[in-house]
Amino acid sequence: MVKLSKIMLSIYRNGAKIVWGSGVGRLPGVRPLNNFIISHIKPDFVELEGNKLFLDANDTLGLSIFGTHEKTETEFAKKQIKKGDVVLDIGANIGYYTLIFARAVGNKGKVFAFEPDPENFALLEKNVKINRYANVVLVKKAVSSKTGKLKLYADKNNKTDGRIYDSHDNRSSIDIDAVRLDDYFANYKGNVDFIKLDIQGAEWAAVTGMARLLKRNKKVKIITEFWPAGLKRFGVEPGDYLKLFVKNGFRLYELKEGIEAVNFLRLLEKYTPEKQNYTNLFCTRERLA
């Protein structure tokens, strides 16, 4: 039976790379069908980047299919992070980046992983423990502009798409804790060197809530998702999110196959709420060659 599952997974993997790359995966009904198939043939865990990673029921990140996740961003982040660094993983999900960061910073570094979804957090905790990382601090909270209670609107078919705002698409919600980073790190004396930020359109709230942290840490580097549709649903103009980084002294670069400086007008024309597309940006106060 195990051998049959491996054969089926191999066949599915070859077809999925073609289908998902064509955009068919966005059509109504395709994701639930994909999840049904995956739930029956996927392994319980994969081994990636020297880590053992247990997967959610639908393997939402596609790790058993594609063998990687955000390859360009992963390799770039690994080059930016040094031994002894302190890293924040905001929107840690099941721990793909958390484990990579923990390995990169070493025993003298530290990773703070924030994840509010109870199911994701359980897997995150399991993955950190199974890989024996003692340098990870797990925080079962959303990161926002205020410390308090919020509602998390989850998507049962996509465990990477939990939102702290109502996008009016018939999602169920649960009450969760949220924290402003300036509150969380109010008495923290160390540096913060690197931040990964991916919280489905609520990034603006997270950044406004870390104003003091950003001011104190002049050399901090950030990788953030830029998803105009999500930002708009949250009530923020995409251009205003970009301006927030400029206001804090950052230069913006788009992570693609390589890295290139952001032209605001071209970026806002390329990525729009109507297109539902997104990219990842690297934010640094240093000028890159």
Tab-separated table of N, CA and C in Angstrom, residues 21-187:
chain	number	residue	atom	x	y	z
A	21	GLY	N	1.048	25.301	-12.772
A	21	GLY	CA	1.797	26.345	-13.465
A	21	GLY	C	0.983	27.051	-14.527
A	22	SER	N	-0.123	26.417	-14.978
A	22	SER	CA	-0.958	27.003	-16.028
A	22	SER	C	-2.029	27.937	-15.485
A	23	GLY	N	-2.206	27.945	-14.176
A	23	GLY	CA	-3.239	28.788	-13.571
A	23	GLY	C	-4.557	28.075	-13.362
A	24	VAL	N	-4.649	26.811	-13.785
A	24	VAL	CA	-5.879	26.041	-13.620
A	24	VAL	C	-6.225	25.891	-12.141
A	25	GLY	N	-5.201	25.887	-11.304
A	25	GLY	CA	-5.416	25.716	-9.870
A	25	GLY	C	-6.274	26.786	-9.244
A	26	ARG	N	-6.444	27.923	-9.925
A	26	ARG	CA	-7.261	29.009	-9.379
A	26	ARG	C	-8.745	28.854	-9.709
A	27	LEU	N	-9.093	27.920	-10.592
A	27	LEU	CA	-10.481	27.757	-11.008
A	27	LEU	C	-11.323	27.189	-9.862
A	28	PRO	N	-12.608	27.572	-9.790
A	28	PRO	CA	-13.488	27.092	-8.719
A	28	PRO	C	-13.540	25.567	-8.672
A	29	GLY	N	-13.424	25.023	-7.483
A	29	GLY	CA	-13.529	23.581	-7.298
A	29	GLY	C	-12.243	22.817	-7.464
A	30	VAL	N	-11.225	23.437	-8.049
A	30	VAL	CA	-9.975	22.719	-8.306
A	30	VAL	C	-9.221	22.442	-7.008
A	31	ARG	N	-9.135	23.461	-6.128
A	31	ARG	CA	-8.383	23.244	-4.882
A	31	ARG	C	-9.010	22.160	-4.000
A	32	PRO	N	-10.350	22.162	-3.778
A	32	PRO	CA	-10.929	21.075	-2.975
A	32	PRO	C	-10.658	19.694	-3.569
A	33	LEU	N	-10.723	19.581	-4.911
A	33	LEU	CA	-10.430	18.305	-5.559
A	33	LEU	C	-8.975	17.921	-5.338
A	34	ASN	N	-8.091	18.903	-5.503
A	34	ASN	CA	-6.668	18.658	-5.282
A	34	ASN	C	-6.420	18.206	-3.839
A	35	ASN	N	-7.075	18.868	-2.888
A	35	ASN	CA	-6.888	18.514	-1.483
A	35	ASN	C	-7.353	17.093	-1.189
A	36	PHE	N	-8.453	16.698	-1.820
A	36	PHE	CA	-8.972	15.339	-1.619
A	36	PHE	C	-7.955	14.307	-2.097
A	37	ILE	N	-7.389	14.555	-3.264
A	37	ILE	CA	-6.402	13.615	-3.812
A	37	ILE	C	-5.156	13.575	-2.937
A	38	ILE	N	-4.646	14.766	-2.616
A	38	ILE	CA	-3.419	14.858	-1.829
A	38	ILE	C	-3.576	14.185	-0.469
A	39	SER	N	-4.719	14.380	0.175
A	39	SER	CA	-4.925	13.823	1.517
A	39	SER	C	-4.843	12.303	1.529
A	40	HIS	N	-5.043	11.678	0.359
A	40	HIS	CA	-5.019	10.222	0.281
A	40	HIS	C	-3.674	9.660	-0.173
A	41	ILE	N	-2.806	10.486	-0.732
A	41	ILE	CA	-1.554	9.935	-1.263
A	41	ILE	C	-0.295	10.589	-0.694
A	42	LYS	N	-0.449	11.696	0.020
A	42	LYS	CA	0.741	12.395	0.514
A	42	LYS	C	1.383	11.628	1.669
A	43	PRO	N	2.688	11.803	1.879
A	43	PRO	CA	3.334	11.242	3.070
A	43	PRO	C	3.001	12.097	4.290
A	44	ASP	N	3.259	11.574	5.476
A	44	ASP	CA	3.013	12.343	6.702
A	44	ASP	C	4.019	13.472	6.855
A	45	PHE	N	5.233	13.259	6.334
A	45	PHE	CA	6.280	14.267	6.475
A	45	PHE	C	7.211	14.224	5.270
A	46	VAL	N	7.979	15.280	5.115
A	46	VAL	CA	9.025	15.341	4.094
A	46	VAL	C	10.320	15.753	4.780
A	47	GLU	N	11.425	15.512	4.119
A	47	GLU	CA	12.720	15.959	4.624
A	47	GLU	C	13.273	16.999	3.663
A	48	LEU	N	13.416	18.223	4.162
A	48	LEU	CA	13.855	19.354	3.349
A	48	LEU	C	14.856	20.194	4.124
A	49	GLU	N	15.863	20.685	3.441
A	49	GLU	CA	16.818	21.621	4.039
A	49	GLU	C	17.414	21.077	5.340
A	50	GLY	N	17.577	19.753	5.398
A	50	GLY	CA	18.152	19.144	6.588
A	50	GLY	C	17.183	18.996	7.741
A	51	ASN	N	15.892	19.232	7.491
A	51	ASN	CA	14.875	19.161	8.540
A	51	ASN	C	13.786	18.154	8.183
A	52	LYS	N	13.163	17.598	9.211
A	52	LYS	CA	11.998	16.741	9.049
A	52	LYS	C	10.768	17.598	9.300
A	53	LEU	N	9.863	17.647	8.322
A	53	LEU	CA	8.723	18.561	8.404
A	53	LEU	C	7.419	17.792	8.231
A	54	PHE	N	6.631	17.700	9.304
A	54	PHE	CA	5.307	17.084	9.213
A	54	PHE	C	4.350	18.043	8.514
A	55	LEU	N	3.493	17.486	7.648
A	55	LEU	CA	2.638	18.288	6.774
A	55	LEU	C	1.209	18.379	7.305
A	56	ASP	N	0.510	19.444	6.910
A	56	ASP	CA	-0.917	19.512	7.212
A	56	ASP	C	-1.664	18.529	6.319
A	57	ALA	N	-2.928	18.296	6.616
A	57	ALA	CA	-3.696	17.236	5.955
A	57	ALA	C	-3.706	17.358	4.442
A	58	ASN	N	-3.698	18.589	3.935
A	58	ASN	CA	-3.775	18.810	2.489
A	58	ASN	C	-2.439	19.209	1.873
A	59	ASP	N	-1.371	19.188	2.673
A	59	ASP	CA	-0.056	19.649	2.208
A	59	ASP	C	-0.211	20.961	1.444
A	60	THR	N	-0.742	21.970	2.132
A	60	THR	CA	-1.078	23.245	1.501
A	60	THR	C	0.117	23.912	0.842
A	61	LEU	N	1.300	23.728	1.389
A	61	LEU	CA	2.502	24.327	0.798
A	61	LEU	C	3.003	23.552	-0.421
A	62	GLY	N	2.435	22.368	-0.665
A	62	GLY	CA	2.834	21.575	-1.826
A	62	GLY	C	4.220	20.979	-1.718
A	63	LEU	N	4.696	20.761	-0.505
A	63	LEU	CA	6.075	20.298	-0.320
A	63	LEU	C	6.280	18.865	-0.793
A	64	SER	N	5.257	18.023	-0.666
A	64	SER	CA	5.395	16.642	-1.133
A	64	SER	C	5.315	16.558	-2.651
A	65	ILE	N	4.785	17.610	-3.275
A	65	ILE	CA	4.650	17.638	-4.734
A	65	ILE	C	5.857	18.293	-5.389
A	66	PHE	N	6.192	19.480	-4.927
A	66	PHE	CA	7.223	20.273	-5.591
A	66	PHE	C	8.599	20.154	-4.945
A	67	GLY	N	8.649	19.612	-3.734
A	67	GLY	CA	9.942	19.411	-3.087
A	67	GLY	C	10.581	20.669	-2.557
A	68	THR	N	9.891	21.790	-2.686
A	68	THR	CA	10.404	23.055	-2.169
A	68	THR	C	9.242	24.031	-2.042
A	69	HIS	N	9.531	25.206	-1.484
A	69	HIS	CA	8.513	26.255	-1.352
A	69	HIS	C	9.230	27.586	-1.482
A	70	GLU	N	8.764	28.418	-2.401
A	70	GLU	CA	9.376	29.735	-2.598
A	70	GLU	C	10.901	29.620	-2.656
A	71	LYS	N	11.357	28.902	-3.654
A	71	LYS	CA	12.786	28.578	-3.753
A	71	LYS	C	13.674	29.816	-3.766
A	72	THR	N	13.295	30.826	-4.558
A	72	THR	CA	14.102	32.049	-4.640
A	72	THR	C	14.193	32.726	-3.284
A	73	GLU	N	13.050	32.872	-2.612
A	73	GLU	CA	13.014	33.530	-1.308
A	73	GLU	C	13.785	32.733	-0.254
A	74	THR	N	13.656	31.403	-0.320
A	74	THR	CA	14.356	30.545	0.637
A	74	THR	C	15.860	30.713	0.530
A	75	GLU	N	16.376	30.613	-0.695
A	75	GLU	CA	17.824	30.717	-0.888
A	75	GLU	C	18.326	32.111	-0.538
A	76	PHE	N	17.547	33.133	-0.876
A	76	PHE	CA	17.957	34.504	-0.578
A	76	PHE	C	18.008	34.733	0.932
A	77	ALA	N	16.983	34.268	1.639
A	77	ALA	CA	16.939	34.452	3.095
A	77	ALA	C	18.113	33.762	3.769
A	78	LYS	N	18.448	32.573	3.310
A	78	LYS	CA	19.564	31.831	3.906
A	78	LYS	C	20.881	32.593	3.768
A	79	LYS	N	21.017	33.339	2.680
A	79	LYS	CA	22.241	34.123	2.473
A	79	LYS	C	22.279	35.361	3.362
A	80	GLN	N	21.104	35.864	3.735
A	80	GLN	CA	21.039	37.085	4.542
A	80	GLN	C	21.237	36.814	6.035
A	81	ILE	N	20.895	35.611	6.469
A	81	ILE	CA	20.918	35.280	7.898
A	81	ILE	C	22.259	34.675	8.290
A	82	LYS	N	22.806	35.153	9.406
A	82	LYS	CA	24.112	34.696	9.887
A	82	LYS	C	23.960	33.970	11.227
A	83	LYS	N	24.983	33.206	11.568
A	83	LYS	CA	25.019	32.561	12.876
A	83	LYS	C	24.904	33.628	13.966
A	84	GLY	N	24.083	33.373	14.949
A	84	GLY	CA	23.903	34.307	16.054
A	84	GLY	C	22.829	35.354	15.841
A	85	ASP	N	22.223	35.396	14.652
A	85	ASP	CA	21.171	36.380	14.366
A	85	ASP	C	19.891	36.068	15.145
A	86	VAL	N	19.074	37.112	15.295
A	86	VAL	CA	17.729	36.963	15.859
A	86	VAL	C	16.731	37.223	14.736
A	87	VAL	N	15.846	36.264	14.507
A	87	VAL	CA	14.926	36.300	13.367
A	87	VAL	C	13.484	36.203	13.859
A	88	LEU	N	12.593	36.969	13.236
A	88	LEU	CA	11.161	36.882	13.515
A	88	LEU	C	10.461	36.251	12.317
A	89	ASP	N	9.729	35.179	12.557
A	89	ASP	CA	8.929	34.532	11.516
A	89	ASP	C	7.465	34.834	11.817
A	90	ILE	N	6.928	35.824	11.118
A	90	ILE	CA	5.564	36.296	11.381
A	90	ILE	C	4.622	35.678	10.349
A	91	GLY	N	3.758	34.806	10.830
A	91	GLY	CA	2.961	33.966	9.949
A	91	GLY	C	3.740	32.691	9.685
A	92	ALA	N	4.101	31.993	10.775
A	92	ALA	CA	5.033	30.862	10.677
A	92	ALA	C	4.404	29.616	10.077
A	93	ASN	N	3.061	29.528	10.069
A	93	ASN	CA	2.365	28.378	9.506
A	93	ASN	C	2.836	27.098	10.212
A	94	ILE	N	3.267	26.091	9.477
A	94	ILE	CA	3.679	24.829	10.108
A	94	ILE	C	5.182	24.782	10.372
A	95	GLY	N	5.899	25.839	9.998
A	95	GLY	CA	7.303	25.924	10.372
A	95	GLY	C	8.321	25.737	9.270
A	96	TYR	N	7.899	25.796	8.001
A	96	TYR	CA	8.870	25.635	6.908
A	96	TYR	C	10.033	26.609	7.073
A	97	TYR	N	9.734	27.902	7.149
A	97	TYR	CA	10.794	28.897	7.297
A	97	TYR	C	11.390	28.876	8.707
A	98	THR	N	10.573	28.626	9.710
A	98	THR	CA	11.070	28.608	11.087
A	98	THR	C	12.236	27.640	11.237
A	99	LEU	N	12.092	26.436	10.692
A	99	LEU	CA	13.145	25.429	10.798
A	99	LEU	C	14.396	25.839	10.034
A	100	ILE	N	14.204	26.414	8.863
A	100	ILE	CA	15.345	26.884	8.069
A	100	ILE	C	16.079	27.989	8.812
A	101	PHE	N	15.320	28.912	9.386
A	101	PHE	CA	15.934	30.012	10.144
A	101	PHE	C	16.667	29.481	11.380
A	102	ALA	N	16.053	28.524	12.079
A	102	ALA	CA	16.668	27.971	13.288
A	102	ALA	C	18.003	27.310	12.967
A	103	ARG	N	18.052	26.630	11.861
A	103	ARG	CA	19.299	25.984	11.430
A	103	ARG	C	20.337	27.037	11.052
A	104	ALA	N	19.881	28.118	10.411
A	104	ALA	CA	20.797	29.156	9.924
A	104	ALA	C	21.411	29.976	11.056
A	105	VAL	N	20.637	30.289	12.092
A	105	VAL	CA	21.156	31.147	13.172
A	105	VAL	C	22.022	30.382	14.160
A	106	GLY	N	21.862	29.065	14.204
A	106	GLY	CA	22.693	28.259	15.091
A	106	GLY	C	22.315	28.397	16.555
A	107	ASN	N	23.104	27.751	17.409
A	107	ASN	CA	22.803	27.704	18.843
A	107	ASN	C	22.846	29.064	19.524
A	108	LYS	N	23.639	29.987	18.978
A	108	LYS	CA	23.766	31.304	19.604
A	108	LYS	C	22.729	32.305	19.092
A	109	GLY	N	21.958	31.905	18.096
A	109	GLY	CA	20.908	32.766	17.565
A	109	GLY	C	19.551	32.381	18.121
A	110	LYS	N	18.523	33.067	17.649
A	110	LYS	CA	17.174	32.786	18.147
A	110	LYS	C	16.138	33.115	17.072
A	111	VAL	N	15.081	32.325	17.049
A	111	VAL	CA	13.959	32.554	16.137
A	111	VAL	C	12.684	32.690	16.962
A	112	PHE	N	11.945	33.767	16.739
A	112	PHE	CA	10.624	33.949	17.335
A	112	PHE	C	9.599	33.652	16.247
A	113	ALA	N	8.790	32.612	16.451
A	113	ALA	CA	7.819	32.191	15.441
A	113	ALA	C	6.402	32.486	15.926
A	114	PHE	N	5.691	33.348	15.189
A	114	PHE	CA	4.330	33.763	15.546
A	114	PHE	C	3.325	33.072	14.621
A	115	GLU	N	2.377	32.335	15.196
A	115	GLU	CA	1.355	31.648	14.411
A	115	GLU	C	0.085	31.493	15.250
A	116	PRO	N	-1.035	32.116	14.841
A	116	PRO	CA	-2.263	32.083	15.650
A	116	PRO	C	-3.196	30.907	15.390
A	117	ASP	N	-3.100	30.281	14.229
A	117	ASP	CA	-4.020	29.197	13.891
A	117	ASP	C	-3.700	27.962	14.744
A	118	PRO	N	-4.658	27.454	15.519
A	118	PRO	CA	-4.378	26.334	16.433
A	118	PRO	C	-3.846	25.085	15.736
A	119	GLU	N	-4.402	24.731	14.583
A	119	GLU	CA	-3.949	23.533	13.876
A	119	GLU	C	-2.542	23.731	13.326
A	120	ASN	N	-2.302	24.878	12.724
A	120	ASN	CA	-0.955	25.167	12.232
A	120	ASN	C	0.048	25.196	13.383
A	121	PHE	N	-0.355	25.820	14.492
A	121	PHE	CA	0.557	25.946	15.628
A	121	PHE	C	0.938	24.576	16.191
A	122	ALA	N	-0.020	23.656	16.241
A	122	ALA	CA	0.271	22.309	16.744
A	122	ALA	C	1.337	21.632	15.893
A	123	LEU	N	1.239	21.789	14.572
A	123	LEU	CA	2.252	21.220	13.680
A	123	LEU	C	3.574	21.966	13.788
A	124	LEU	N	3.501	23.282	13.919
A	124	LEU	CA	4.706	24.090	14.112
A	124	LEU	C	5.466	23.611	15.348
A	125	GLU	N	4.737	23.439	16.440
A	125	GLU	CA	5.353	22.981	17.691
A	125	GLU	C	5.954	21.584	17.528
A	126	LYS	N	5.223	20.707	16.857
A	126	LYS	CA	5.698	19.345	16.623
A	126	LYS	C	6.972	19.347	15.782
A	127	ASN	N	6.992	20.187	14.742
A	127	ASN	CA	8.152	20.223	13.852
A	127	ASN	C	9.390	20.791	14.538
A	128	VAL	N	9.199	21.789	15.384
A	128	VAL	CA	10.337	22.344	16.131
A	128	VAL	C	10.887	21.297	17.097
A	129	LYS	N	9.992	20.576	17.776
A	129	LYS	CA	10.421	19.574	18.759
A	129	LYS	C	11.102	18.387	18.102
A	130	ILE	N	10.543	17.892	16.993
A	130	ILE	CA	11.101	16.692	16.358
A	130	ILE	C	12.495	16.958	15.809
A	131	ASN	N	12.763	18.230	15.467
A	131	ASN	CA	14.093	18.595	14.971
A	131	ASN	C	15.015	19.111	16.081
A	132	ARG	N	14.513	19.110	17.296
A	132	ARG	CA	15.296	19.422	18.504
A	132	ARG	C	15.935	20.812	18.463
A	133	TYR	N	15.145	21.777	18.021
A	133	TYR	CA	15.652	23.156	18.028
A	133	TYR	C	15.298	23.812	19.363
A	134	ALA	N	16.332	24.129	20.127
A	134	ALA	CA	16.131	24.799	21.415
A	134	ALA	C	16.218	26.311	21.279
A	135	ASN	N	16.472	26.779	20.057
A	135	ASN	CA	16.655	28.219	19.822
A	135	ASN	C	15.419	28.878	19.214
A	136	VAL	N	14.266	28.224	19.332
A	136	VAL	CA	13.017	28.755	18.773
A	136	VAL	C	12.034	29.077	19.901
A	137	VAL	N	11.497	30.291	19.867
A	137	VAL	CA	10.442	30.704	20.800
A	137	VAL	C	9.122	30.691	20.034
A	138	LEU	N	8.188	29.854	20.464
A	138	LEU	CA	6.905	29.725	19.781
A	138	LEU	C	5.869	30.636	20.432
A	139	VAL	N	5.201	31.437	19.607
A	139	VAL	CA	4.216	32.400	20.112
A	139	VAL	C	2.888	32.154	19.393
A	140	LYS	N	1.896	31.681	20.133
A	140	LYS	CA	0.591	31.356	19.544
A	140	LYS	C	-0.283	32.607	19.490
A	141	LYS	N	0.160	33.566	18.697
A	141	LYS	CA	-0.550	34.832	18.565
A	141	LYS	C	-0.391	35.377	17.150
A	142	ALA	N	-1.377	36.179	16.746
A	142	ALA	CA	-1.236	36.960	15.516
A	142	ALA	C	-0.433	38.209	15.849
A	143	VAL	N	0.204	38.770	14.850
A	143	VAL	CA	0.920	40.037	15.014
A	143	VAL	C	0.098	41.123	14.340
A	144	SER	N	-0.197	42.195	15.078
A	144	SER	CA	-1.037	43.260	14.541
A	144	SER	C	-0.602	44.607	15.104
A	145	SER	N	-1.452	45.612	14.914
A	145	SER	CA	-1.124	46.973	15.359
A	145	SER	C	-1.484	47.209	16.821
A	146	LYS	N	-2.262	46.288	17.403
A	146	LYS	CA	-2.670	46.415	18.804
A	146	LYS	C	-2.606	45.055	19.486
A	147	THR	N	-2.336	45.082	20.770
A	147	THR	CA	-2.373	43.868	21.578
A	147	THR	C	-3.795	43.673	22.102
A	148	GLY	N	-4.332	42.453	21.928
A	148	GLY	CA	-5.697	42.201	22.377
A	148	GLY	C	-6.273	40.960	21.724
A	149	LYS	N	-7.577	40.945	21.553
A	149	LYS	CA	-8.289	39.822	20.952
A	149	LYS	C	-8.700	40.166	19.524
A	150	LEU	N	-8.615	39.182	18.649
A	150	LEU	CA	-9.060	39.326	17.266
A	150	LEU	C	-9.799	38.064	16.856
A	151	LYS	N	-10.417	38.129	15.689
A	151	LYS	CA	-10.995	36.927	15.093
A	151	LYS	C	-10.108	36.476	13.941
A	152	LEU	N	-9.901	35.172	13.854
A	152	LEU	CA	-9.163	34.585	12.745
A	152	LEU	C	-10.155	33.888	11.833
A	153	TYR	N	-10.156	34.294	10.563
A	153	TYR	CA	-11.037	33.702	9.556
A	153	TYR	C	-10.215	32.715	8.738
A	154	ALA	N	-10.467	31.427	8.966
A	154	ALA	CA	-9.651	30.382	8.350
A	154	ALA	C	-10.314	29.840	7.087
A	155	ASP	N	-9.490	29.311	6.202
A	155	ASP	CA	-9.956	28.637	4.991
A	155	ASP	C	-9.652	27.153	5.166
A	156	LYS	N	-10.682	26.333	5.257
A	156	LYS	CA	-10.470	24.908	5.520
A	156	LYS	C	-9.731	24.209	4.382
A	157	ASN	N	-9.768	24.790	3.182
A	157	ASN	CA	-9.085	24.190	2.038
A	157	ASN	C	-7.673	24.723	1.824
A	158	ASN	N	-7.314	25.768	2.549
A	158	ASN	CA	-6.000	26.390	2.346
A	158	ASN	C	-5.473	26.889	3.688
A	159	LYS	N	-4.636	26.094	4.324
A	159	LYS	CA	-4.160	26.414	5.665
A	159	LYS	C	-3.090	27.502	5.678
A	160	THR	N	-2.760	28.052	4.521
A	160	THR	CA	-1.857	29.207	4.489
A	160	THR	C	-2.636	30.517	4.417
A	161	ASP	N	-3.967	30.440	4.398
A	161	ASP	CA	-4.776	31.625	4.108
A	161	ASP	C	-5.678	32.037	5.268
A	162	GLY	N	-5.172	31.974	6.487
A	162	GLY	CA	-5.908	32.515	7.616
A	162	GLY	C	-5.815	34.033	7.627
A	163	ARG	N	-6.928	34.713	7.915
A	163	ARG	CA	-6.959	36.180	7.848
A	163	ARG	C	-7.526	36.762	9.139
A	164	ILE	N	-6.997	37.901	9.558
A	164	ILE	CA	-7.511	38.556	10.770
A	164	ILE	C	-8.506	39.658	10.402
A	165	TYR	N	-9.142	39.503	9.269
A	165	TYR	CA	-10.202	40.405	8.822
A	165	TYR	C	-11.238	39.568	8.084
A	166	ASP	N	-12.453	40.044	8.049
A	166	ASP	CA	-13.536	39.332	7.379
A	166	ASP	C	-13.536	39.698	5.903
A	167	SER	N	-13.192	38.730	5.059
A	167	SER	CA	-13.180	38.982	3.616
A	167	SER	C	-14.517	38.628	2.971
A	168	HIS	N	-15.535	38.370	3.800
A	168	HIS	CA	-16.919	38.160	3.343
A	168	HIS	C	-17.022	37.049	2.298
A	169	ASP	N	-16.346	35.917	2.588
A	169	ASP	CA	-16.449	34.759	1.704
A	169	ASP	C	-16.847	33.506	2.496
A	170	ASN	N	-17.728	33.740	3.477
A	170	ASN	CA	-18.362	32.653	4.239
A	170	ASN	C	-17.378	31.777	5.011
A	171	ARG	N	-16.339	32.378	5.572
A	171	ARG	CA	-15.398	31.631	6.400
A	171	ARG	C	-15.907	31.567	7.841
A	172	SER	N	-15.593	30.476	8.499
A	172	SER	CA	-15.854	30.414	9.935
A	172	SER	C	-14.733	31.157	10.652
A	173	SER	N	-14.996	31.592	11.880
A	173	SER	CA	-13.986	32.357	12.607
A	173	SER	C	-13.817	31.818	14.022
A	174	ILE	N	-12.645	32.081	14.588
A	174	ILE	CA	-12.369	31.736	15.981
A	174	ILE	C	-11.716	32.945	16.646
A	175	ASP	N	-11.831	33.030	17.951
A	175	ASP	CA	-11.177	34.099	18.697
A	175	ASP	C	-9.716	33.734	18.941
A	176	ILE	N	-8.821	34.688	18.728
A	176	ILE	CA	-7.396	34.458	18.936
A	176	ILE	C	-6.788	35.647	19.680
A	177	ASP	N	-5.591	35.446	20.172
A	177	ASP	CA	-4.820	36.529	20.775
A	177	ASP	C	-3.956	37.193	19.712
A	178	ALA	N	-3.801	38.496	19.832
A	178	ALA	CA	-2.928	39.257	18.934
A	178	ALA	C	-1.970	40.085	19.774
A	179	VAL	N	-0.821	40.395	19.200
A	179	VAL	CA	0.167	41.178	19.928
A	179	VAL	C	0.818	42.201	19.008
A	180	ARG	N	1.048	43.368	19.546
A	180	ARG	CA	1.840	44.381	18.858
A	180	ARG	C	3.301	44.113	19.199
A	181	LEU	N	4.166	44.087	18.206
A	181	LEU	CA	5.558	43.731	18.464
A	181	LEU	C	6.259	44.725	19.380
A	182	ASP	N	5.881	45.991	19.318
A	182	ASP	CA	6.478	46.968	20.234
A	182	ASP	C	6.122	46.653	21.691
A	183	ASP	N	4.992	45.989	21.911
A	183	ASP	CA	4.644	45.522	23.252
A	183	ASP	C	5.417	44.250	23.601
A	184	TYR	N	5.437	43.317	22.668
A	184	TYR	CA	6.079	42.025	22.926
A	184	TYR	C	7.568	42.195	23.236
A	185	PHE	N	8.225	43.089	22.509
A	185	PHE	CA	9.669	43.285	22.682
A	185	PHE	C	10.002	44.535	23.502
A	186	ALA	N	9.040	45.022	24.280
A	186	ALA	CA	9.237	46.264	25.045
A	186	ALA	C	10.441	46.192	25.971
A	187	ASN	N	10.683	45.037	26.589
A	187	ASN	CA	11.794	44.895	27.537
A	187	ASN	C	12.939	44.051	26.987
